[in-house]
PDB file of C-alpha atoms in Angstrom:
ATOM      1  CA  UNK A   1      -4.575  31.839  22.257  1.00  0.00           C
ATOM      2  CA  UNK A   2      -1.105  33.544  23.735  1.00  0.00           C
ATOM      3  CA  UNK A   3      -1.960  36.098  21.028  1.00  0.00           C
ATOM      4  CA  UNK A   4      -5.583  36.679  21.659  1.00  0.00           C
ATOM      5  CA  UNK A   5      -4.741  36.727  25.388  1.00  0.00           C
ATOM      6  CA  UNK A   6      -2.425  39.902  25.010  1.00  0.00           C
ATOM      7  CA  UNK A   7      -4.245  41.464  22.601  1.00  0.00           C
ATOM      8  CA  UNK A   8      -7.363  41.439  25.702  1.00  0.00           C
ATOM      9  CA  UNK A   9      -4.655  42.732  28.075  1.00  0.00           C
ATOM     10  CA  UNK A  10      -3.870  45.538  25.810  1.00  0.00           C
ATOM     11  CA  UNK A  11      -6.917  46.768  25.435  1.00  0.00           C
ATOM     12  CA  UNK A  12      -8.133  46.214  28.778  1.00  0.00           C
ATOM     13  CA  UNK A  13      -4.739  48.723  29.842  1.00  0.00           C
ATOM     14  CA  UNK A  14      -6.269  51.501  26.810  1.00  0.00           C
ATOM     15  CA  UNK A  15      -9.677  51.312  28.136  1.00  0.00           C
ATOM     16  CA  UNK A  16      -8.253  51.722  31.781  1.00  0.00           C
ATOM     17  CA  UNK A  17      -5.701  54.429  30.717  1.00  0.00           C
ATOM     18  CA  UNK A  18      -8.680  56.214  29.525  1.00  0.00           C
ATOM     19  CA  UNK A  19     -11.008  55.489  32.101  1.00  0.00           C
ATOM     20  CA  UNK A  20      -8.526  57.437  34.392  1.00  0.00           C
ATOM     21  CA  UNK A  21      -9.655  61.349  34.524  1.00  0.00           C
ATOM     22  CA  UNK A  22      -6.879  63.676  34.177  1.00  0.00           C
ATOM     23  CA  UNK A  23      -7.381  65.228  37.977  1.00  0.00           C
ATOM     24  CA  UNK A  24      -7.904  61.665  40.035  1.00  0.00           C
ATOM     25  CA  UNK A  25      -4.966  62.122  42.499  1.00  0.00           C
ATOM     26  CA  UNK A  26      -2.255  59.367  42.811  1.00  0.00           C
ATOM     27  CA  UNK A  27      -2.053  57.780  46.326  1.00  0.00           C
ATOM     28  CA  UNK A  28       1.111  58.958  48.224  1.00  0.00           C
ATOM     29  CA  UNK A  29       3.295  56.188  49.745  1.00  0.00           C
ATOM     30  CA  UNK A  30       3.553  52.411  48.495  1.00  0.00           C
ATOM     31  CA  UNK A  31       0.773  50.964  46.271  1.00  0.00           C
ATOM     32  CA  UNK A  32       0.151  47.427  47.167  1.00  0.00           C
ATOM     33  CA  UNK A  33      -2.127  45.134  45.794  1.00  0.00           C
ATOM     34  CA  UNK A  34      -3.375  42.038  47.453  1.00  0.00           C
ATOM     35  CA  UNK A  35      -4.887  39.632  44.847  1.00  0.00           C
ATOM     36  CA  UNK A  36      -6.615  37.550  47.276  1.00  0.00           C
ATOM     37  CA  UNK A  37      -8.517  37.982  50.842  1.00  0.00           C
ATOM     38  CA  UNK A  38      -5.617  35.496  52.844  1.00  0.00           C
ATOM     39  CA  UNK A  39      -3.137  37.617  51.461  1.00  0.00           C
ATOM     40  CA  UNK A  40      -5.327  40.802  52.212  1.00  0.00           C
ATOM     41  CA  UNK A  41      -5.202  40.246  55.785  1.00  0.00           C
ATOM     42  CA  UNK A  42      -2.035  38.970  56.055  1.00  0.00           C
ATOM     43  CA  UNK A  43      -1.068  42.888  54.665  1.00  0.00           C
ATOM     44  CA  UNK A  44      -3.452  44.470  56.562  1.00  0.00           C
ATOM     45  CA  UNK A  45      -1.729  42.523  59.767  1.00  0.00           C
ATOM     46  CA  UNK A  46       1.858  43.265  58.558  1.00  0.00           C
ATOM     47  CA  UNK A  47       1.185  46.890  58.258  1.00  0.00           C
ATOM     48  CA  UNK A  48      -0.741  48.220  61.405  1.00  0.00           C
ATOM     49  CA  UNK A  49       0.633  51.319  62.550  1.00  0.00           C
ATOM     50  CA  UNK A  50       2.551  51.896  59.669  1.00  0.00           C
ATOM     51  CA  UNK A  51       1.745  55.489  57.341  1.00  0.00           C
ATOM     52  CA  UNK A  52       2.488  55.686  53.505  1.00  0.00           C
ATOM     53  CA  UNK A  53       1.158  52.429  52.653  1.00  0.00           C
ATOM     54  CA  UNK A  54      -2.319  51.972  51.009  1.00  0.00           C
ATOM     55  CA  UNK A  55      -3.470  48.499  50.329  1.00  0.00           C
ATOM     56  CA  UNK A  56      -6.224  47.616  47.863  1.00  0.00           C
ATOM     57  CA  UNK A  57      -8.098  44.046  47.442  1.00  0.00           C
ATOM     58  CA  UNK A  58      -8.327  43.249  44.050  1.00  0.00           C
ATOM     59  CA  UNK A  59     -10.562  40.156  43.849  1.00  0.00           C
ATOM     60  CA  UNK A  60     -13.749  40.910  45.461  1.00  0.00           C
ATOM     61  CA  UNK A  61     -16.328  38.599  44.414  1.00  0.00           C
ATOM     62  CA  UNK A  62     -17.850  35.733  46.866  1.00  0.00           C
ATOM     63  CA  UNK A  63     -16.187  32.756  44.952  1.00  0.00           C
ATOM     64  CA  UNK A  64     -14.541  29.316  45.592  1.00  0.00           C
ATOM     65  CA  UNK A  65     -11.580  28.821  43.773  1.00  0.00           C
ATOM     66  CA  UNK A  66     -10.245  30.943  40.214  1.00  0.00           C
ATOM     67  CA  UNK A  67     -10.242  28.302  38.386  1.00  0.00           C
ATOM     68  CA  UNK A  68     -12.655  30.005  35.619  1.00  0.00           C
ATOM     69  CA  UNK A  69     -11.731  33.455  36.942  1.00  0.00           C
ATOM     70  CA  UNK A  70     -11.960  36.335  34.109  1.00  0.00           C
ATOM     71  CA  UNK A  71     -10.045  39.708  34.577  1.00  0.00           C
ATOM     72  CA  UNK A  72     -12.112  42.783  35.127  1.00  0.00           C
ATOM     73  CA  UNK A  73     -11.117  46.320  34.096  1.00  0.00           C
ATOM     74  CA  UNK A  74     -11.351  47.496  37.716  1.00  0.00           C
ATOM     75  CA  UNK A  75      -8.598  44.777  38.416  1.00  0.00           C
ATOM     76  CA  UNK A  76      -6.492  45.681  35.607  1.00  0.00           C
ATOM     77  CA  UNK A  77      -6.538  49.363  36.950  1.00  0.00           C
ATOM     78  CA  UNK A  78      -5.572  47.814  40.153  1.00  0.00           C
ATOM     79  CA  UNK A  79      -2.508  46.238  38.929  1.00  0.00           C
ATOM     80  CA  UNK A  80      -1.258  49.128  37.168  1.00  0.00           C
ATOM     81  CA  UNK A  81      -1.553  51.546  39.663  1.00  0.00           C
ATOM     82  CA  UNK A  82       0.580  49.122  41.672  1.00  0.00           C
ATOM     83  CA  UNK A  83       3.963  49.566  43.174  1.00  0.00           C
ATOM     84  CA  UNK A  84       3.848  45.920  44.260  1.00  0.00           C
ATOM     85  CA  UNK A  85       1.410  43.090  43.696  1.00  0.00           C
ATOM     86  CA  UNK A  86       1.555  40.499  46.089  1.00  0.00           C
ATOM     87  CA  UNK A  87      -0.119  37.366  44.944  1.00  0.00           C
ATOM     88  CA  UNK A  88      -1.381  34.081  46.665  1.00  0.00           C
ATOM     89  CA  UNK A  89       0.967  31.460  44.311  1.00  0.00           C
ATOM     90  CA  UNK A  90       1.355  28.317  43.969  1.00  0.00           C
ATOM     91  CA  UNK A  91      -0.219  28.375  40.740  1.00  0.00           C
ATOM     92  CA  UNK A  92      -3.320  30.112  42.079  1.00  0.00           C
ATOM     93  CA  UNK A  93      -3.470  33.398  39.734  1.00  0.00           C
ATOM     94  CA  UNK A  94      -2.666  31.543  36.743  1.00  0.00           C
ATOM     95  CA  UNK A  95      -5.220  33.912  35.036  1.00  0.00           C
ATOM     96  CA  UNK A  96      -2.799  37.162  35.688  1.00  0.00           C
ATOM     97  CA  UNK A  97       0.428  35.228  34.104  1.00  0.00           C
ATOM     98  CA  UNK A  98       0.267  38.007  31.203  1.00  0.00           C
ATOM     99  CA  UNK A  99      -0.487  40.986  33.488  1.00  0.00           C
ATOM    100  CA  UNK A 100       2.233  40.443  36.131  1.00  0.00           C
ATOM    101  CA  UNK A 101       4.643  40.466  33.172  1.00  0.00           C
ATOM    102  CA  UNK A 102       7.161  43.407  34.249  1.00  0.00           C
ATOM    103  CA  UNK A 103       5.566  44.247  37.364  1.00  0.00           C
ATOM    104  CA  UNK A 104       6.928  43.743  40.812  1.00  0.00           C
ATOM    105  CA  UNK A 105       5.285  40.810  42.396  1.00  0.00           C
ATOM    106  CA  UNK A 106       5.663  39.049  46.026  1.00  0.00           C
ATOM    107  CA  UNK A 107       5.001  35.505  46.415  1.00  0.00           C
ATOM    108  CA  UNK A 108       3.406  34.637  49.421  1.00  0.00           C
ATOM    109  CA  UNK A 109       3.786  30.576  48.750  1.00  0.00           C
ATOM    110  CA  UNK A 110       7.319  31.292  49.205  1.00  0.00           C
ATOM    111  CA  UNK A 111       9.455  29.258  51.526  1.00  0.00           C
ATOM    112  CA  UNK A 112       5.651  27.127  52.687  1.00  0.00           C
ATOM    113  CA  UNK A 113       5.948  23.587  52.028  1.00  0.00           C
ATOM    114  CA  UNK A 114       2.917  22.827  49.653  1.00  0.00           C
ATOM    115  CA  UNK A 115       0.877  19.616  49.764  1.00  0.00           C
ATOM    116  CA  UNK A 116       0.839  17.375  46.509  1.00  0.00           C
ATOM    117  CA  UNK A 117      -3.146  16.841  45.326  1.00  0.00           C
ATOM    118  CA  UNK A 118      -2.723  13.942  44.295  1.00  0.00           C
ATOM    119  CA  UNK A 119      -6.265  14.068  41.991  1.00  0.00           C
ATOM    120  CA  UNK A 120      -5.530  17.023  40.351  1.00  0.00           C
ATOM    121  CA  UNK A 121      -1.490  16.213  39.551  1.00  0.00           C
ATOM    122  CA  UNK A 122      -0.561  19.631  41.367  1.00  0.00           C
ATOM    123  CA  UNK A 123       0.249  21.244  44.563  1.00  0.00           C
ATOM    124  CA  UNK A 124      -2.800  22.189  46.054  1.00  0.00           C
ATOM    125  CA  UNK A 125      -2.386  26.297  46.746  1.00  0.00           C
ATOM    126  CA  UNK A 126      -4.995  26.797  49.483  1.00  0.00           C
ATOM    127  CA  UNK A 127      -2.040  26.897  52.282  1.00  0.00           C
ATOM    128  CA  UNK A 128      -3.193  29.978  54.277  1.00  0.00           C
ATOM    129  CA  UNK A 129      -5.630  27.469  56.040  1.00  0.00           C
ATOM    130  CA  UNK A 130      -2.567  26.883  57.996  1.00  0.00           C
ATOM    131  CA  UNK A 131      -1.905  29.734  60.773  1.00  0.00           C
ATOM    132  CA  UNK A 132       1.592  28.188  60.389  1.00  0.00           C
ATOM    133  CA  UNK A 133       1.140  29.031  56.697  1.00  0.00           C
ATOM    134  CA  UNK A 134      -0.435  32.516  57.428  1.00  0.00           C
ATOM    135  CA  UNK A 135       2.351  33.379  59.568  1.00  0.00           C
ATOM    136  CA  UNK A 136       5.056  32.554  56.919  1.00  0.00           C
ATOM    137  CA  UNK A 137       2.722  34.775  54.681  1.00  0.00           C
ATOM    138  CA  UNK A 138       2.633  37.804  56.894  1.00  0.00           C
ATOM    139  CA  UNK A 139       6.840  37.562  57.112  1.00  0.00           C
ATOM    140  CA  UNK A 140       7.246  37.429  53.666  1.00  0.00           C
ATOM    141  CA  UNK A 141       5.131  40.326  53.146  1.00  0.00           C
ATOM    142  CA  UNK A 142       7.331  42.027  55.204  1.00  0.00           C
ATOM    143  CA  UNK A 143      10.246  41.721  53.528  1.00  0.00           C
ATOM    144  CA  UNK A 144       8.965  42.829  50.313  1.00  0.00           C
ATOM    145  CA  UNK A 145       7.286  45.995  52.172  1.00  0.00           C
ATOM    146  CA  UNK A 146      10.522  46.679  53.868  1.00  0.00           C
ATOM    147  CA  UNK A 147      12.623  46.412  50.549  1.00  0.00           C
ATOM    148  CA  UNK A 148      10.554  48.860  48.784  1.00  0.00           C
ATOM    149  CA  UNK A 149       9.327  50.829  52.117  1.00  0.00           C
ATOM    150  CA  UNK A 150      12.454  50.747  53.999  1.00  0.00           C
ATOM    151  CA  UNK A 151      11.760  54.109  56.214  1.00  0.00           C
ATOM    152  CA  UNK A 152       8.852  51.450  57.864  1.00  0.00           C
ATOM    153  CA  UNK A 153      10.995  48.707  57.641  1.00  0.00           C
ATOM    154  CA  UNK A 154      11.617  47.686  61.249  1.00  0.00           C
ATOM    155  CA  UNK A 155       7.535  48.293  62.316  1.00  0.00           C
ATOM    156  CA  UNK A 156       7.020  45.570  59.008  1.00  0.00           C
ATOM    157  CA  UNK A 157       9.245  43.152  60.427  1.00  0.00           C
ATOM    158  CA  UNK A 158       7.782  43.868  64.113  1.00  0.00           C
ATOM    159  CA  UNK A 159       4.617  43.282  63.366  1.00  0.00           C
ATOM    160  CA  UNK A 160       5.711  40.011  61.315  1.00  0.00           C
ATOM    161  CA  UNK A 161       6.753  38.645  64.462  1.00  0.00           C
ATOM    162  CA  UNK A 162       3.802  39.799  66.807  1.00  0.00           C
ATOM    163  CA  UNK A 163       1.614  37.799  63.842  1.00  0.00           C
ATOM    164  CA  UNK A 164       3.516  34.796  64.056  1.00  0.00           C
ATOM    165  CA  UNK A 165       3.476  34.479  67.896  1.00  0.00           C
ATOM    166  CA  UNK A 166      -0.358  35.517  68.098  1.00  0.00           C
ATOM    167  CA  UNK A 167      -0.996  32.368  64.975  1.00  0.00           C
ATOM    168  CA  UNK A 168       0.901  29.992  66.863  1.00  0.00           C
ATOM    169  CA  UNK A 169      -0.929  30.612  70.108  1.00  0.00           C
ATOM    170  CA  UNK A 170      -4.148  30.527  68.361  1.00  0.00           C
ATOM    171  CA  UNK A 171      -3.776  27.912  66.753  1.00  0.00           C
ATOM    172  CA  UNK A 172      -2.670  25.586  70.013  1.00  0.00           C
ATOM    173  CA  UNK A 173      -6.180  27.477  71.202  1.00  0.00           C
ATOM    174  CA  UNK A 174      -8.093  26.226  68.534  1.00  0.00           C
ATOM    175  CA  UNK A 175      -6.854  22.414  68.468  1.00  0.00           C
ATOM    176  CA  UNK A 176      -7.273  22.136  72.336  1.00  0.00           C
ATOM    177  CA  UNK A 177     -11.018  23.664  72.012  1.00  0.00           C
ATOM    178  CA  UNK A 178     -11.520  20.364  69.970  1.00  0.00           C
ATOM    179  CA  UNK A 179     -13.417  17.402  72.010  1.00  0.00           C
ATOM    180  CA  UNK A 180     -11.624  14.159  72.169  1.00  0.00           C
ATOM    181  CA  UNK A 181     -14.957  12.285  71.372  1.00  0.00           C
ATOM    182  CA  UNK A 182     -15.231  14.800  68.245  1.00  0.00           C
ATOM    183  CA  UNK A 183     -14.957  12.216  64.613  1.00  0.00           C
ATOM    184  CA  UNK A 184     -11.871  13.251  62.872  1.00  0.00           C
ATOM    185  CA  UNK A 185     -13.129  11.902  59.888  1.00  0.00           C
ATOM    186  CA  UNK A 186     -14.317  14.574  56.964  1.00  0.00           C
ATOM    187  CA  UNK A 187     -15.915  14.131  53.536  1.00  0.00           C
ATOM    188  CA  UNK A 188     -15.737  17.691  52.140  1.00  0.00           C
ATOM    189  CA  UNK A 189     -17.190  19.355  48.910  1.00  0.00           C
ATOM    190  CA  UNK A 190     -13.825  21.242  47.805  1.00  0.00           C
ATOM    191  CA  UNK A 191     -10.233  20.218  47.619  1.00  0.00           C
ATOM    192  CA  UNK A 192      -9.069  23.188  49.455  1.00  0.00           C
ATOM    193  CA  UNK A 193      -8.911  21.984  52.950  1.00  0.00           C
ATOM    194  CA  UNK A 194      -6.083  19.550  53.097  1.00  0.00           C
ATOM    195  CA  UNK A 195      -4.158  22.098  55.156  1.00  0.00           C
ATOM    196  CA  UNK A 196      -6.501  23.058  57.490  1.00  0.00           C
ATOM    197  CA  UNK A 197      -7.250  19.427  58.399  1.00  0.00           C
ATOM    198  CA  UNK A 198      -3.433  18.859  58.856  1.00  0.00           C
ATOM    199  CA  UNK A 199      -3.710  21.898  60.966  1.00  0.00           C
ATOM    200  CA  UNK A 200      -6.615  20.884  63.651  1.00  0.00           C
ATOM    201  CA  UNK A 201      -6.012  16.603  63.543  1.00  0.00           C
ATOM    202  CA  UNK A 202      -8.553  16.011  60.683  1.00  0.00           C
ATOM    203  CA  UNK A 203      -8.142  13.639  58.501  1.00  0.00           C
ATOM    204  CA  UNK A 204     -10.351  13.856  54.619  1.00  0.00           C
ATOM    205  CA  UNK A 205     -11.468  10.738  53.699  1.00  0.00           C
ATOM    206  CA  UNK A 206     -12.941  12.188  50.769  1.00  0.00           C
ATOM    207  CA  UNK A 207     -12.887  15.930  48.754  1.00  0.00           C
ATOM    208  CA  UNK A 208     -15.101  15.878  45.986  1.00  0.00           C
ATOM    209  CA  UNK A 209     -15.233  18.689  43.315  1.00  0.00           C
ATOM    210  CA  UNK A 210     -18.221  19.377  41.221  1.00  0.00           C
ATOM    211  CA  UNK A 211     -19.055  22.243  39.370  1.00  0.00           C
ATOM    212  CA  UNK A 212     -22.557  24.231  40.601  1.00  0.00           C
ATOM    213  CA  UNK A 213     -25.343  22.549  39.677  1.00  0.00           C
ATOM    214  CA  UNK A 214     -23.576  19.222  38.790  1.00  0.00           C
ATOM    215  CA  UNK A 215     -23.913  16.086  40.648  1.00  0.00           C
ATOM    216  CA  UNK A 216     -21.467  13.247  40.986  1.00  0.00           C
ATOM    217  CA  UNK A 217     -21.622  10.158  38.861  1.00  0.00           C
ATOM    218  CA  UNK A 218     -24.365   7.142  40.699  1.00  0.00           C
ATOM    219  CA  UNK A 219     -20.377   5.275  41.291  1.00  0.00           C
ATOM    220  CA  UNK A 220     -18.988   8.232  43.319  1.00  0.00           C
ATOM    221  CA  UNK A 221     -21.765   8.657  45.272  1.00  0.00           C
ATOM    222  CA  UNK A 222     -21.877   5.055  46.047  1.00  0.00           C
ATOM    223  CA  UNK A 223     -18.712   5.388  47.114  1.00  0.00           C
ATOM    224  CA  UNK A 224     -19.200   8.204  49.395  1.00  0.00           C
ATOM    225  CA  UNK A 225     -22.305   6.437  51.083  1.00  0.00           C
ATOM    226  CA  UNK A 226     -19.821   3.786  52.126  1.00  0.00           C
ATOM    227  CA  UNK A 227     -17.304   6.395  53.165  1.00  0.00           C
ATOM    228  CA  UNK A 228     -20.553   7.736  55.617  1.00  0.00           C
ATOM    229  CA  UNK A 229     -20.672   4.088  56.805  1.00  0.00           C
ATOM    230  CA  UNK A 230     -17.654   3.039  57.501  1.00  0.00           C
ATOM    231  CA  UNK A 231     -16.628   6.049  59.962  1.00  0.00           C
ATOM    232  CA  UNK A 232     -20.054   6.586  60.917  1.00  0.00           C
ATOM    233  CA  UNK A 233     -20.385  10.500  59.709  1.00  0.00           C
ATOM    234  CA  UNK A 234     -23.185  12.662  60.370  1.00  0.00           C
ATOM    235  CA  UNK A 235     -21.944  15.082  58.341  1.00  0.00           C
ATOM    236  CA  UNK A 236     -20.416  16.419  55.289  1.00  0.00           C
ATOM    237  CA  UNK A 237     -19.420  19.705  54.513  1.00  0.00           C
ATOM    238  CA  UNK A 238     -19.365  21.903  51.345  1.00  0.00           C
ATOM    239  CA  UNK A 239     -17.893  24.838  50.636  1.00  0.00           C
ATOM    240  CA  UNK A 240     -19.657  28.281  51.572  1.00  0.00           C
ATOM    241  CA  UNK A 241     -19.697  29.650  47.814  1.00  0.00           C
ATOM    242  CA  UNK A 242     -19.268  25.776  46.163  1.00  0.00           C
ATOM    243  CA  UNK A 243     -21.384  23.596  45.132  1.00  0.00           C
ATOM    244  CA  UNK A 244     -24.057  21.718  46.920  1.00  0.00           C
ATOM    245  CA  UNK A 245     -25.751  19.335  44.863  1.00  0.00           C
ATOM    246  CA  UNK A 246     -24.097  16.084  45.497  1.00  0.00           C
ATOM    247  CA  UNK A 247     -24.177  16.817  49.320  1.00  0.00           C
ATOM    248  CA  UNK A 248     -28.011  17.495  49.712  1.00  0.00           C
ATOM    249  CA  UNK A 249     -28.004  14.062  47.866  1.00  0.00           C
ATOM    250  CA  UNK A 250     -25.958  12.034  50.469  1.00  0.00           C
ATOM    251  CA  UNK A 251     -28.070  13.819  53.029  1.00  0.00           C
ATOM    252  CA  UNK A 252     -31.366  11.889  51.756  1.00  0.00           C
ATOM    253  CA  UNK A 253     -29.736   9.023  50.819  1.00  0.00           C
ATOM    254  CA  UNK A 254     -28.436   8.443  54.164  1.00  0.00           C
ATOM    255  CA  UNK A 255     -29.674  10.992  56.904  1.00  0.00           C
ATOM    256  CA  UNK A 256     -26.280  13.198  57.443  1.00  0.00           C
ATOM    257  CA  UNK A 257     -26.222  16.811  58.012  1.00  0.00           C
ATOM    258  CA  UNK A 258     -24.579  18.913  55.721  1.00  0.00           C
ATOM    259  CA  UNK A 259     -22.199  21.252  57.521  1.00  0.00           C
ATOM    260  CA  UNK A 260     -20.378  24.810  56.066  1.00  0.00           C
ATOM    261  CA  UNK A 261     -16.886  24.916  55.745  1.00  0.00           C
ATOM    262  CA  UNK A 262     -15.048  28.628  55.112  1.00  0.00           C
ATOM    263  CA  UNK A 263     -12.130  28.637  52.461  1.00  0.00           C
ATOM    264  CA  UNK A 264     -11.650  31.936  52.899  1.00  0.00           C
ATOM    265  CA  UNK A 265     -11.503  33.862  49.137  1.00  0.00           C
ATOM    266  CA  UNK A 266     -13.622  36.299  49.870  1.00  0.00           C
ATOM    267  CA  UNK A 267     -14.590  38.565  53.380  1.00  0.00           C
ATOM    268  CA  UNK A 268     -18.595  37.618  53.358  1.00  0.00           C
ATOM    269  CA  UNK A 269     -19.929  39.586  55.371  1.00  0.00           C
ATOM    270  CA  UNK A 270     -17.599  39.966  58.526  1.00  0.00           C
ATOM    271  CA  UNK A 271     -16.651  44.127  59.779  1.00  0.00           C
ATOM    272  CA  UNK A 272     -13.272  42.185  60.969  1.00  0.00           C
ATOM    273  CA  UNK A 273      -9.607  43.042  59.516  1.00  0.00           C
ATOM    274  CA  UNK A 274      -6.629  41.485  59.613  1.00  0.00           C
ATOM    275  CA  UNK A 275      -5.658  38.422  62.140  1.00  0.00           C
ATOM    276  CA  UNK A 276      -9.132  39.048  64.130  1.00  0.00           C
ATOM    277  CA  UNK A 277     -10.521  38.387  60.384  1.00  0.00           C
ATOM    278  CA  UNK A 278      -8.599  35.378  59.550  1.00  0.00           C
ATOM    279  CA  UNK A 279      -8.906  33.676  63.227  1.00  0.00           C
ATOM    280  CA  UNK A 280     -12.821  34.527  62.772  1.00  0.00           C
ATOM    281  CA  UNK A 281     -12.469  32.220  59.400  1.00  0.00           C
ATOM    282  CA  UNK A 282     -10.897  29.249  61.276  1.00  0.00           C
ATOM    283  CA  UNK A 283     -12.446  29.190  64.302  1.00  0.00           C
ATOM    284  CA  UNK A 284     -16.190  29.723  62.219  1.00  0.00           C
ATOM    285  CA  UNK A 285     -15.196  26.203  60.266  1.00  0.00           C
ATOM    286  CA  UNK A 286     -13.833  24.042  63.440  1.00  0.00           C
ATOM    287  CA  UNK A 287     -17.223  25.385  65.063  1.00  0.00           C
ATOM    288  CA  UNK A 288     -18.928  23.976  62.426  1.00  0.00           C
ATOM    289  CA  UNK A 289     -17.565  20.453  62.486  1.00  0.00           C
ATOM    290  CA  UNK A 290     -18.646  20.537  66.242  1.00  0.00           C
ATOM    291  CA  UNK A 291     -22.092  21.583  65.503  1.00  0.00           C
ATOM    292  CA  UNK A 292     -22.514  19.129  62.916  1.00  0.00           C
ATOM    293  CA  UNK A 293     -20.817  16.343  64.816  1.00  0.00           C
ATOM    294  CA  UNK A 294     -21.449  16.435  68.404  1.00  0.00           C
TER     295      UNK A 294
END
């Protein structure tokens, strides 16, 4: 497999090398790419007002997780045409292990304190849920922009700072926004939320992952009905691009809504950039669990 694997990434590199016409300029400046959205608008924060930077988004799709992710030719030309790739981590881009051999590559999970997931034997890599998380995000960014980029340097590390005081603000914002009478009890359709709930008080009872079109086993659901019980839910929430099979099930069985929850991984629809983006994305899933539960 380590053989066919490399033998892929070769040829995806030849068909991209010759894909490239002989008069398509070079950009001028740093190259970054941003394999994710989170760390997309953490870069786009990081480098407002700066010139001789271009940023491209390499994973584009509307998707839940990477888990059964497949490497495109358009993201292979991506990554070579990179000065710096700056990756989500925490095991997240397993997929580019063999294409981010050589290259220079910023971490973003670096220096976050990662929940265990306790189901899947792993840390769970979804931290940008956390404006604490983002924030930690958007300075390391800046340090690797100001390494290579050191003319822009100080407006990086500015900027860095302004993010970090704007995420902790918001955040405080968001928590207080939160009714006391609001159920702080969630059964959610995706693993990926643990942070946020640590975030905004919630606590998940439950996270259940299903591939599309599946549906949990008659004991699991059984479960979950008692979950709805117990803690009196009127809701549970799936994922925006996940899986919603088991959920619409719950909701006939016993009555409860079924409520959207954001993870982020791709832009949707929204015009918005940067921190107004990634705000957007958290306050769009706490307004959710209102409408659902009050």
């Amino acid at each position: 497999m380590k053989r066919l694997s490399a033998f892929f990434l070769a040829l995806l590199l030849l068909i991209s090398a010759a894909g490239c016409s002989a008069g398509e300029a070079e950009p001028e400046g740093l190259t970054v790419t941003c394999t994710t959205y989170p760390v997309y608008l953490m870069a786009q924060a990081v480098t407002d007002g700066t010139e001789g930077i271009t940023l491209s988004l390499m994973i584009q799709q509307e998707i839940s997780c990477l888990h059964n992710y497949t490497l495109t030719i358009s993201d292979m030309k991506k990554v070579e045409g990179a000065d710096l790739i700056a990756v989500s981590g925490a095991g997240l881009e397993e997929f580019l292990s063999d294409a981010l051999e050589g290259r220079t590559v910023v971490d973003c999970s670096e220096g976050i304190d990662l929940l265990w997931n306790e189901e899947e034997g792993e840390d769970d890599p979804h931290y940008w849920l956390s404006p604490a998380n983002a924030a930690r995000m958007a300075q390391t960014l800046a340090d690797a922009f100001g390494e290579l980029d050191p003319d822009n340097r100080e407006q990086y590390q500015t900027n860095a700072a302004a993010a970090a005081a704007e995420l902790a603000a918001f955040q405080t914002e968001l928590a207080d926004s939160i009714p006391t009478d609001c159920p702080r009890e969630l059964i959610t359709f995706h693993d990926g939320f643990s942070y946020f709930a640590e975030a905004f008080g919630f606590t998940i009872v439950a996270a259940v992952e299903e591939e599309e079109g599946a549906e949990a086993s008659a004991r699991r659901i059984s479960e979950l009905v008692e979950l709805i019980d117990r803690y009196r839910l009127a809701a549970v929430f799936v994922e925006a691009n996940g899986s919603d099979t088991t959920a619409h099930c719950l909701a006939a069985e016993r009555g409860c809504a079924i409520g959207v929850l954001n993870m982020g991984m791709s832009a949707g629809d929204t015009t918005e950039t940067g921190l107004a983006a990634y705000e957007a994305l958290l306050q769009g899933n706490i307004t959710a669990i209102l409408e659902a539960y009050l």
